Short mmCIF file of C-alpha atoms in Angstrom, two decimals:
data_model
loop_
_atom_site.label_atom_id
_atom_site.label_comp_id
_atom_site.label_asym_id
_atom_site.label_seq_id
_atom_site.Cartn_x
_atom_site.Cartn_y
_atom_site.Cartn_z
CA MET A 1 31.14 48.34 155.68
CA TYR A 2 28.18 50.69 155.40
CA ASP A 3 25.59 50.52 152.63
CA LEU A 4 25.87 54.22 151.79
CA ILE A 5 27.76 57.30 152.93
CA LEU A 6 26.69 60.83 152.04
CA ARG A 7 30.01 62.64 152.43
CA GLY A 8 30.85 66.23 153.20
CA GLY A 9 27.44 67.90 153.19
CA THR A 10 25.99 70.44 155.59
CA VAL A 11 23.95 68.17 157.84
CA HIS A 12 20.81 69.44 159.56
CA ASP A 13 19.19 67.28 162.21
CA GLY A 14 15.67 68.61 161.51
CA LEU A 15 15.25 69.68 165.13
CA GLY A 16 16.31 73.28 164.54
CA SER A 17 20.01 72.94 165.37
CA PRO A 18 22.56 74.69 163.12
CA GLY A 19 23.95 72.70 160.23
CA ARG A 20 27.42 71.17 160.47
CA THR A 21 29.76 69.62 157.95
CA ALA A 22 29.67 65.85 158.38
CA ASP A 23 29.24 62.48 156.70
CA VAL A 24 26.07 60.42 157.08
CA ALA A 25 26.37 56.63 157.07
CA ILE A 26 23.37 54.42 156.29
CA SER A 27 22.95 50.68 156.68
CA GLY A 28 19.92 48.43 156.89
CA GLY A 29 17.55 51.28 156.19
CA ARG A 30 18.70 53.34 159.19
CA VAL A 31 21.14 56.14 159.88
CA VAL A 32 23.95 54.43 161.78
CA ALA A 33 26.65 57.10 162.10
CA ILE A 34 27.20 60.83 161.60
CA GLY A 35 30.70 62.31 161.73
CA ARG A 36 33.92 62.41 159.75
CA ASP A 37 36.16 59.62 158.46
CA LEU A 38 33.50 56.99 159.08
CA GLY A 39 35.14 54.29 157.02
CA ALA A 40 34.17 52.36 153.90
CA ALA A 41 30.78 51.96 152.23
CA THR A 42 29.38 50.10 149.27
CA ARG A 43 28.65 53.50 147.78
CA VAL A 44 29.95 56.94 148.70
CA VAL A 45 28.18 60.04 147.33
CA GLU A 46 30.05 63.33 147.53
CA VAL A 47 27.60 66.02 148.67
CA GLY A 48 29.97 68.85 149.58
CA GLY A 49 28.29 72.22 149.27
CA LEU A 50 24.82 70.66 149.56
CA VAL A 51 22.32 70.50 152.42
CA VAL A 52 21.65 67.08 153.92
CA ALA A 53 18.33 67.03 155.77
CA PRO A 54 15.67 64.62 156.93
CA GLY A 55 13.30 63.63 154.15
CA PHE A 56 10.51 66.19 154.09
CA LEU A 57 7.08 65.36 155.54
CA ASP A 58 3.96 66.84 153.97
CA PRO A 59 1.27 67.14 156.67
CA HIS A 60 -1.53 67.91 154.27
CA SER A 61 -1.94 66.27 150.88
CA HIS A 62 -4.63 64.59 148.83
CA SER A 63 -2.52 61.86 147.25
CA ASP A 64 -4.95 59.16 148.44
CA GLY A 65 -5.54 57.81 144.94
CA VAL A 66 -1.99 58.21 143.61
CA PRO A 67 -0.91 54.61 144.41
CA PHE A 68 -3.60 53.36 142.02
CA MET A 69 -2.20 55.27 139.04
CA ALA A 70 -0.64 53.08 136.38
CA GLU A 71 2.92 54.33 136.82
CA ALA A 72 5.02 55.19 139.86
CA GLN A 73 4.64 58.90 140.62
CA PRO A 74 7.82 60.69 141.79
CA PHE A 75 6.34 64.22 141.86
CA LYS A 76 6.77 64.46 145.63
CA LEU A 77 10.15 62.74 145.78
CA LEU A 78 11.44 65.32 143.27
CA GLN A 79 10.55 67.95 145.90
CA GLY A 80 12.34 66.03 148.68
CA VAL A 81 9.13 64.71 150.25
CA THR A 82 9.47 61.19 151.59
CA THR A 83 6.22 61.00 153.62
CA GLU A 84 2.76 62.42 153.02
CA ILE A 85 -0.22 62.58 155.37
CA VAL A 86 -3.36 61.84 153.32
CA GLY A 87 -7.05 61.57 154.16
CA ASN A 88 -7.25 65.32 154.78
CA CYS A 89 -10.16 67.78 154.73
CA GLY A 90 -12.53 65.08 155.96
CA PHE A 91 -12.12 62.84 152.90
CA SER A 92 -10.58 59.37 153.03
CA CYS A 93 -11.11 56.42 150.69
CA GLY A 94 -13.00 54.42 153.30
CA PRO A 95 -15.20 53.35 154.92
CA SER A 96 -17.81 53.64 152.19
CA ASN A 97 -21.39 52.52 151.77
CA PRO A 98 -22.51 51.17 148.35
CA GLU A 99 -25.75 53.14 148.68
CA THR A 100 -23.99 56.47 149.15
CA VAL A 101 -20.64 56.01 147.42
CA GLY A 102 -21.89 58.10 144.50
CA PHE A 103 -21.85 61.14 146.75
CA MET A 104 -18.12 60.85 147.43
CA ALA A 105 -15.73 63.36 145.92
CA GLU A 106 -15.24 62.52 142.25
CA SER A 107 -11.50 62.00 142.77
CA LEU A 108 -12.21 59.30 145.37
CA SER A 109 -15.46 57.68 144.25
CA ASP A 110 -13.78 55.16 141.95
CA ARG A 111 -11.26 54.34 144.69
CA ALA A 112 -13.69 53.82 147.55
CA PHE A 113 -13.30 50.89 149.92
CA ALA A 114 -15.84 49.32 152.23
CA THR A 115 -13.47 49.61 155.16
CA PHE A 116 -10.67 51.97 156.05
CA GLY A 117 -8.34 49.02 156.53
CA GLY A 118 -9.29 47.73 153.09
CA TYR A 119 -7.93 50.92 151.56
CA MET A 120 -4.64 50.59 153.42
CA ASP A 121 -4.34 46.95 152.40
CA ALA A 122 -4.95 47.88 148.75
CA VAL A 123 -2.27 50.57 148.83
CA GLU A 124 0.19 48.05 150.24
CA MET A 125 -0.64 45.66 147.41
CA GLU A 126 -0.27 48.34 144.71
CA GLY A 127 2.82 49.89 146.26
CA THR A 128 3.39 53.58 146.95
CA THR A 129 6.19 55.73 145.55
CA ASN A 130 6.73 57.47 148.89
CA ASN A 131 5.48 56.80 152.40
CA LEU A 132 1.83 57.47 153.25
CA ALA A 133 0.19 57.88 156.65
CA VAL A 134 -3.60 58.05 156.49
CA LEU A 135 -6.20 60.09 158.36
CA LEU A 136 -9.81 58.98 158.74
CA GLY A 137 -12.12 61.50 157.07
CA HIS A 138 -15.20 62.82 158.89
CA ASN A 139 -17.00 63.59 155.61
CA THR A 140 -16.42 60.00 154.52
CA LEU A 141 -17.81 58.67 157.81
CA ARG A 142 -20.90 60.86 157.47
CA LEU A 143 -21.47 59.77 153.88
CA ALA A 144 -21.24 56.11 154.88
CA VAL A 145 -23.86 56.54 157.60
CA GLY A 146 -26.19 59.30 156.40
CA GLY A 147 -25.40 60.16 152.81
CA MET A 148 -25.94 63.80 151.94
CA ASP A 149 -28.69 64.41 154.48
CA ALA A 150 -28.08 67.17 156.98
CA ALA A 151 -29.54 65.15 159.85
CA LEU A 152 -28.03 61.81 160.81
CA PRO A 153 -30.39 58.82 160.93
CA PRO A 154 -31.30 57.34 164.33
CA GLY A 155 -28.19 55.76 165.80
CA GLY A 156 -26.06 57.43 163.14
CA LEU A 157 -23.49 58.97 165.46
CA GLU A 158 -23.10 55.71 167.34
CA ARG A 159 -22.43 53.96 164.04
CA MET A 160 -19.87 56.60 163.08
CA VAL A 161 -18.11 56.03 166.39
CA GLU A 162 -17.98 52.27 165.67
CA LEU A 163 -16.55 52.83 162.19
CA ALA A 164 -14.00 55.29 163.57
CA ALA A 165 -12.80 52.75 166.13
CA GLU A 166 -12.40 50.16 163.36
CA ALA A 167 -10.31 52.63 161.35
CA PHE A 168 -8.00 53.39 164.26
CA GLU A 169 -7.59 49.68 164.92
CA ALA A 170 -6.55 49.34 161.27
CA GLY A 171 -3.87 52.03 161.66
CA ALA A 172 -5.37 55.46 160.99
CA CYS A 173 -2.98 58.16 162.22
CA GLY A 174 -5.73 60.62 163.11
CA LEU A 175 -9.13 62.11 162.32
CA SER A 176 -9.66 64.87 159.76
CA SER A 177 -12.58 67.19 159.11
CA GLY A 178 -13.48 69.46 156.23
CA LEU A 179 -16.19 71.70 157.62
CA GLU A 180 -16.57 73.93 154.57
CA TYR A 181 -17.52 70.83 152.58
CA VAL A 182 -20.65 68.72 152.64
CA PRO A 183 -21.78 66.65 154.39
CA GLY A 184 -19.26 67.50 157.12
CA ALA A 185 -20.58 71.05 157.18
CA TYR A 186 -23.88 69.72 158.57
CA ALA A 187 -22.21 68.41 161.75
CA ASP A 188 -22.40 70.28 165.03
CA THR A 189 -19.55 70.65 167.49
CA ALA A 190 -20.85 67.85 169.72
CA GLU A 191 -20.59 65.38 166.84
CA LEU A 192 -16.99 66.39 166.22
CA ILE A 193 -16.11 66.05 169.89
CA ALA A 194 -17.64 62.56 170.03
CA LEU A 195 -15.47 61.40 167.14
CA ALA A 196 -12.38 63.22 168.41
CA ARG A 197 -12.73 61.30 171.67
CA VAL A 198 -12.44 58.09 169.68
CA ALA A 199 -9.22 59.41 168.13
CA ARG A 200 -7.98 60.23 171.62
CA ARG A 201 -8.24 56.58 172.65
CA TRP A 202 -5.42 55.85 170.19
CA ASN A 203 -3.43 59.00 171.04
CA THR A 204 -3.73 60.42 167.53
CA VAL A 205 -4.47 63.86 166.12
CA TYR A 206 -7.43 65.93 164.94
CA ALA A 207 -6.63 67.76 161.68
CA THR A 208 -9.25 70.24 160.59
CA HIS A 209 -10.12 72.29 157.54
CA MET A 210 -12.13 74.67 159.66
CA ARG A 211 -15.68 75.88 159.15
CA SER A 212 -14.40 79.19 157.81
CA GLU A 213 -11.07 80.68 156.75
CA SER A 214 -12.59 84.07 156.02
CA GLU A 215 -15.11 86.24 157.87
CA GLY A 216 -15.95 83.43 160.28
CA LEU A 217 -12.29 82.65 160.97
CA ALA A 218 -12.31 83.59 164.67
CA ASP A 219 -15.38 81.48 165.45
CA ALA A 220 -14.01 78.59 163.41
CA LEU A 221 -10.73 78.68 165.33
CA ASP A 222 -12.61 78.70 168.62
CA GLU A 223 -14.55 75.61 167.55
CA ALA A 224 -11.43 73.72 166.47
CA ILE A 225 -9.74 74.49 169.79
CA GLU A 226 -12.90 73.52 171.68
CA VAL A 227 -13.01 70.12 169.97
CA ALA A 228 -9.37 69.39 170.74
CA ALA A 229 -9.63 70.58 174.34
CA ALA A 230 -12.82 68.61 175.02
CA ALA A 231 -11.30 65.44 173.60
CA GLY A 232 -7.82 65.95 175.02
CA LEU A 233 -5.98 65.30 171.78
CA ARG A 234 -3.53 67.08 169.50
CA LEU A 235 -4.89 69.62 167.02
CA GLN A 236 -3.59 70.34 163.53
CA VAL A 237 -5.12 73.44 161.91
CA SER A 238 -4.93 72.75 158.18
CA HIS A 239 -3.72 75.22 155.53
CA CYS A 240 -3.93 78.33 157.71
CA LYS A 241 -5.02 81.42 155.85
CA ALA A 242 -6.89 84.70 156.04
CA SER A 243 -8.91 84.43 152.84
CA GLY A 244 -10.64 87.37 151.23
CA ARG A 245 -10.09 91.10 151.27
CA ASN A 246 -12.30 91.65 154.30
CA VAL A 247 -10.00 89.61 156.54
CA HIS A 248 -6.58 90.53 155.18
CA GLY A 249 -4.51 91.22 158.26
CA ALA A 250 -6.36 88.65 160.37
CA SER A 251 -3.25 86.45 160.52
CA LYS A 252 -2.26 88.15 163.78
CA MET A 253 -5.58 87.22 165.37
CA LEU A 254 -5.20 83.65 164.10
CA LEU A 255 -1.72 83.25 165.54
CA ASP A 256 -2.68 84.92 168.82
CA LYS A 257 -5.51 82.43 169.26
CA LEU A 258 -3.22 79.49 168.53
CA ALA A 259 -0.62 80.75 171.01
CA ALA A 260 -3.22 81.41 173.71
CA ALA A 261 -4.67 77.92 173.32
CA ARG A 262 -1.19 76.43 173.51
CA VAL A 263 -0.58 78.28 176.77
CA ARG A 264 -3.86 76.84 178.10
CA GLY A 265 -2.54 73.36 177.42
CA VAL A 266 -3.99 72.49 174.01
CA ASP A 267 -1.29 70.62 172.10
CA LEU A 268 -1.68 72.22 168.70
CA ARG A 269 0.19 73.01 165.52
CA ALA A 270 -0.77 74.23 162.06
CA ASP A 271 0.40 74.21 158.46
CA ILE A 272 0.48 76.58 155.49
CA TYR A 273 1.37 76.40 151.81
CA PRO A 274 3.58 79.10 150.25
CA TYR A 275 0.99 80.53 147.85
CA GLN A 276 -1.62 83.28 147.84
CA ALA A 277 -4.24 81.17 146.06
CA PHE A 278 -6.05 77.99 147.00
CA CYS A 279 -7.75 75.35 144.86
CA THR A 280 -11.00 73.47 145.37
CA GLY A 281 -14.34 72.63 143.78
CA LEU A 282 -16.45 75.59 142.67
CA VAL A 283 -19.40 74.15 144.56
CA ALA A 284 -17.75 75.06 147.87
CA VAL A 285 -18.47 78.71 147.02
CA LEU A 286 -22.16 78.02 147.70
CA PRO A 287 -23.72 77.58 151.14
CA PRO A 288 -23.70 73.89 152.17
CA ALA A 289 -27.50 73.95 152.12
CA ALA A 290 -27.29 73.99 148.31
CA CYS A 291 -25.93 70.44 148.28
CA GLU A 292 -28.22 68.75 150.78
CA GLY A 293 -29.62 65.60 149.18
CA GLY A 294 -26.89 65.29 146.57
CA GLN A 295 -26.05 66.42 143.06
CA ALA A 296 -29.54 66.11 141.57
CA GLU A 297 -30.94 68.32 144.34
CA LEU A 298 -28.13 70.83 143.81
CA GLN A 299 -28.92 71.11 140.12
CA ARG A 300 -32.66 71.39 140.83
CA ARG A 301 -32.02 74.27 143.21
CA LEU A 302 -29.74 76.04 140.75
CA ALA A 303 -32.40 75.78 138.04
CA ASP A 304 -34.97 77.54 140.26
CA PRO A 305 -34.58 81.36 140.35
CA ALA A 306 -36.23 81.56 143.77
CA GLU A 307 -33.85 78.94 145.20
CA ARG A 308 -30.88 80.78 143.71
CA ALA A 309 -32.03 83.99 145.36
CA SER A 310 -32.54 82.23 148.69
CA LEU A 311 -29.06 80.71 148.56
CA ARG A 312 -27.55 84.08 147.70
CA ALA A 313 -29.31 85.74 150.61
CA LEU A 314 -27.83 83.08 152.91
CA ALA A 315 -24.37 83.45 151.38
CA GLU A 316 -24.45 87.23 151.85
CA ASP A 317 -26.14 87.33 155.27
CA PRO A 318 -23.81 89.47 157.43
CA ALA A 319 -25.08 87.71 160.55
CA GLN A 320 -23.70 84.38 159.33
CA GLY A 321 -19.92 84.03 159.50
CA THR A 322 -19.65 80.27 159.08
CA GLY A 323 -21.60 77.64 157.19
CA VAL A 324 -22.34 79.83 154.18
CA GLY A 325 -19.60 78.93 151.69
CA PHE A 326 -17.00 81.43 150.62
CA TRP A 327 -18.91 83.58 148.14
CA ARG A 328 -18.39 86.70 150.27
CA GLU A 329 -14.60 86.42 150.15
CA LEU A 330 -14.48 86.41 146.32
CA HIS A 331 -14.42 88.92 143.51
CA PRO A 332 -15.03 87.68 139.95
CA GLU A 333 -11.42 88.38 138.98
CA ASP A 334 -10.23 86.19 141.90
CA VAL A 335 -11.81 83.01 140.49
CA GLN A 336 -9.70 81.13 137.94
CA ILE A 337 -11.69 78.22 136.52
CA ILE A 338 -9.22 75.41 135.90
CA GLN A 339 -11.58 72.53 135.16
CA HIS A 340 -15.02 72.60 133.53
CA ALA A 341 -16.99 70.50 131.09
CA SER A 342 -17.09 73.45 128.68
CA PRO A 343 -13.66 73.87 127.05
CA GLU A 344 -14.28 77.55 126.35
CA VAL A 345 -14.62 78.19 130.09
CA ALA A 346 -11.69 76.23 131.48
CA GLY A 347 -8.63 78.37 132.13
CA ARG A 348 -10.51 81.67 132.29
CA ARG A 349 -11.47 83.95 135.17
CA LEU A 350 -15.08 84.25 136.27
CA ALA A 351 -14.87 87.95 135.36
CA GLU A 352 -14.09 86.88 131.77
CA VAL A 353 -17.13 84.63 131.31
CA LEU A 354 -19.90 86.80 132.71
CA ASP A 355 -21.37 87.63 129.29
CA GLY A 356 -23.46 90.35 130.88
CA ARG A 357 -24.69 88.17 133.74
CA ASP A 358 -24.55 88.97 137.42
CA PRO A 359 -21.53 87.12 138.90
CA TRP A 360 -23.75 85.03 141.20
CA ASP A 361 -25.90 83.89 138.31
CA ALA A 362 -22.84 83.18 136.18
CA LEU A 363 -21.40 81.02 138.95
CA CYS A 364 -24.68 79.15 139.39
CA ASP A 365 -24.89 78.56 135.63
CA LEU A 366 -21.37 77.15 135.60
CA LEU A 367 -22.16 74.77 138.44
CA ALA A 368 -25.49 73.72 136.96
CA ALA A 369 -23.61 72.73 133.80
CA ASP A 370 -20.79 71.00 135.69
CA PRO A 371 -21.13 70.41 139.45
CA HIS A 372 -17.59 69.00 139.49
CA ALA A 373 -15.94 72.17 138.16
CA GLU A 374 -12.80 73.28 139.98
CA GLY A 375 -11.11 76.60 140.46
CA VAL A 376 -8.07 78.39 141.80
CA PHE A 377 -9.04 81.27 144.08
CA HIS A 378 -6.66 84.21 144.46
CA THR A 379 -7.79 85.53 147.83
CA MET A 380 -4.80 85.89 150.17
CA HIS A 381 -2.32 88.63 150.94
CA ASP A 382 1.43 88.09 151.03
CA HIS A 383 1.72 89.77 154.42
CA ASP A 384 -0.58 87.17 156.00
CA VAL A 385 1.14 84.28 154.24
CA THR A 386 4.59 85.29 155.45
CA ARG A 387 3.46 86.15 158.98
CA ILE A 388 1.81 82.75 159.41
CA MET A 389 4.79 81.01 157.81
CA GLN A 390 7.21 82.54 160.32
CA ASP A 391 5.36 81.28 163.38
CA PRO A 392 7.13 78.38 165.13
CA LEU A 393 3.85 76.46 165.50
CA VAL A 394 3.36 76.38 161.74
CA SER A 395 4.83 73.77 159.38
CA ILE A 396 4.77 73.64 155.58
CA GLY A 397 2.18 71.51 153.76
CA SER A 398 1.11 71.37 150.15
CA ASP A 399 -2.66 70.63 150.08
CA SER A 400 -1.76 69.07 146.74
CA GLY A 401 -3.85 66.75 144.61
CA PRO A 402 -2.82 63.97 142.24
CA PRO A 403 -0.34 64.95 139.49
CA GLU A 404 -2.89 64.85 136.68
CA GLY A 405 -5.31 67.13 134.89
CA PRO A 406 -5.60 70.89 135.46
CA ASN A 407 -3.85 71.70 138.70
CA HIS A 408 -2.31 74.16 141.13
CA PRO A 409 1.50 74.66 141.18
CA ARG A 410 1.57 73.49 144.81
CA THR A 411 1.22 69.90 143.57
CA PHE A 412 4.58 70.07 141.81
CA GLY A 413 6.52 72.70 143.70
CA THR A 414 5.44 73.51 147.26
CA PHE A 415 8.70 72.60 148.98
CA PRO A 416 11.14 73.98 146.38
CA THR A 417 9.04 77.16 146.30
CA PHE A 418 9.31 77.45 150.07
CA PHE A 419 13.09 76.95 150.09
CA GLY A 420 13.74 78.98 146.96
CA ASP A 421 11.38 81.95 147.20
CA TYR A 422 10.76 82.28 150.92
CA VAL A 423 13.95 80.99 152.56
CA ARG A 424 16.75 81.84 150.10
CA GLU A 425 15.38 84.89 148.29
CA ARG A 426 13.33 86.55 151.01
CA GLY A 427 14.82 85.21 154.24
CA VAL A 428 11.42 84.69 155.84
CA VAL A 429 12.89 82.02 158.14
CA PRO A 430 16.50 80.82 158.52
CA MET A 431 17.55 77.49 157.01
CA ALA A 432 17.62 75.46 160.23
CA GLU A 433 14.10 76.58 161.12
CA ALA A 434 12.89 75.99 157.56
CA ILE A 435 14.13 72.40 157.72
CA ARG A 436 12.44 71.89 161.10
CA LYS A 437 9.19 73.13 159.55
CA VAL A 438 9.30 70.44 156.86
CA SER A 439 10.50 67.59 159.07
CA SER A 440 10.30 67.13 162.84
CA ALA A 441 7.45 69.61 163.33
CA THR A 442 5.19 67.37 161.28
CA ALA A 443 6.61 64.01 162.34
CA ALA A 444 6.03 64.74 166.03
CA GLN A 445 2.47 65.87 165.43
CA PHE A 446 1.46 62.71 163.58
CA GLY A 447 3.29 60.25 165.80
CA LEU A 448 6.04 59.31 163.31
CA ALA A 449 8.77 58.99 165.91
CA ASP A 450 11.50 57.49 163.71
CA ARG A 451 11.10 60.01 160.90
CA GLY A 452 11.51 63.75 160.55
CA TRP A 453 14.95 63.95 162.19
CA LEU A 454 18.44 63.01 161.10
CA GLY A 455 20.43 61.18 163.72
CA VAL A 456 21.71 57.75 164.65
CA GLY A 457 18.79 55.34 164.81
CA ALA A 458 16.43 57.32 162.59
CA VAL A 459 14.87 55.72 159.54
CA ALA A 460 17.07 56.66 156.59
CA ASP A 461 14.66 59.01 154.82
CA VAL A 462 17.02 61.76 153.66
CA CYS A 463 16.85 64.72 151.29
CA VAL A 464 19.96 66.33 149.78
CA PHE A 465 19.46 69.66 148.03
CA ASP A 466 21.33 72.65 146.65
CA ALA A 467 20.25 75.63 148.73
CA GLU A 468 21.43 78.02 146.00
CA GLN A 469 19.48 76.34 143.21
CA ILE A 470 16.32 74.83 144.67
CA ARG A 471 13.18 76.38 143.14
CA HIS A 472 10.01 75.75 141.16
CA ASP A 473 9.21 77.74 138.03
CA GLY A 474 5.62 76.53 137.68
CA THR A 475 2.81 79.07 137.38
CA TYR A 476 -0.96 78.99 137.77
CA ASP A 477 -1.26 78.77 133.99
CA ALA A 478 1.51 76.16 133.62
CA PRO A 479 1.89 74.42 137.00
CA ASP A 480 3.33 71.04 136.03
CA VAL A 481 6.94 72.15 135.72
CA ARG A 482 9.59 69.91 137.20
CA PRO A 483 11.34 71.51 140.20
CA VAL A 484 15.10 71.80 140.40
CA GLY A 485 17.63 71.65 143.20
CA VAL A 486 16.86 68.35 144.94
CA THR A 487 19.82 66.16 144.00
CA HIS A 488 19.37 63.00 146.07
CA VAL A 489 16.57 61.43 148.07
CA VAL A 490 17.02 58.32 150.18
CA LEU A 491 13.86 56.43 151.16
CA GLY A 492 14.27 53.80 153.83
CA GLY A 493 17.94 53.49 152.92
CA ARG A 494 17.31 53.20 149.16
CA MET A 495 18.40 55.91 146.70
CA VAL A 496 15.19 56.92 144.90
CA ILE A 497 16.36 60.28 143.49
CA ASP A 498 19.93 59.99 142.25
CA ASP A 499 21.65 63.08 140.85
CA GLY A 500 18.23 64.62 140.29
CA GLU A 501 16.70 61.61 138.51
CA PHE A 502 14.04 59.18 139.72
CA THR A 503 15.46 55.66 139.91
CA GLY A 504 12.06 53.98 139.48
CA GLY A 505 9.86 51.69 141.49
CA ARG A 506 7.45 51.99 144.40
CA HIS A 507 9.54 51.73 147.53
CA GLY A 508 7.41 53.67 150.01
CA ARG A 509 5.44 52.22 152.89
CA VAL A 510 2.00 52.63 154.39
CA LEU A 511 2.76 53.93 157.88
CA ARG A 512 0.03 52.51 160.04
CA ARG A 513 -0.40 54.10 163.45
CA GLY A 514 2.24 52.76 165.79
CA ALA A 515 4.43 51.46 162.95
CA VAL A 516 7.98 52.68 162.26
#
């Protein structure tokens, strides 16, 4: 007798094959049979008229601190996501240095661990609501060794290499960089190659938030490809976009470069979220030079009119395409401030809080008052989003943060939005390809061999959804709306979403490199 049978659904294998009507039998945490008239089970769930797919994999999230929240957090399970890749954009929760931990991103600083393995151990002790695989962050390595200084101390790179090796021994699934953020922005290409070669020793992946996603996009792509080629490892280009009016239409160039590199033998893929706005700290608008030395130095510079003018000249220098922040890709109406120490500012557009000031000065004033302010930036064009989304090398990722505080709708609805708006309503990609984009395309890239496909022997991570109903009604003003359409989610053989409701508990696993 089987543990569970999902009976009569349209089963997709996650590899791009057409769906077929079949039953799926699960026992011992694995898929053990697919067909008709499979026999008896402890529980049989009728799923006729529904899609049965591999549990979705999110290649790019920032749920690193979610396991330490007081309650189990089903916000990803409700979207059908059974596994998340965390440690993205160069930020992981370890290794940290007590002398520089204060420079870590605010969302991670109170969850910093001396070693990368210590973080993974702590997550296992707390329990995780869905599976997590963890990347080692380049920014975090740099902070541990050199703080917020642009130049590494003597022997600094060698120490970073040692720490990276320790992290991969502990089970890191790859290396990530966030080259629009400090201190990673201070690194040169040679530093990235040296660390990527460590990742290569464990046959992992290099996932990069590139040095520019706007006017410097072409050069940034070339650098990412150069790093991967020089190290001989897989490349994941994070949250692909053409950001800012001046580069709308650059999606074709982006995809052409990816395809050309693939033909040359670089094993690469990419991901995208189904939105035309991104979310990050307001400080990333400034050139990285503004932050050298840490927060106190940032605020000192912003208080000095001459320093402000110097930073603006750097930000607007037409000869500089990368390493200057993303001020040039913004208009005041594009910037939606979602988090700020001043309540009268939060929730408004930069254009609405100028009070007669020049936009640059208004931005600097906002950051001087709250260096941790965050914003949503409406900078992309639908044509680029859909063109990138259609490409077979591109999977779907959320870039989501924890489900708390002011937020972006991608945290609560990336995958239902993709299936509802882009697959069902607009037909951007067919269903079988859409399911491949949220399953095997990511699993293969991050070495998760037993996940991301639905067949005999696979780990029983399964998502059942109503293709006619799945959607997310959240908005930028009210993002934390519960999605609809995901009816059942099985995690390692256990029903964790049952008839649309979370069954409770933390039943996910930390997927250390090489684990199943």
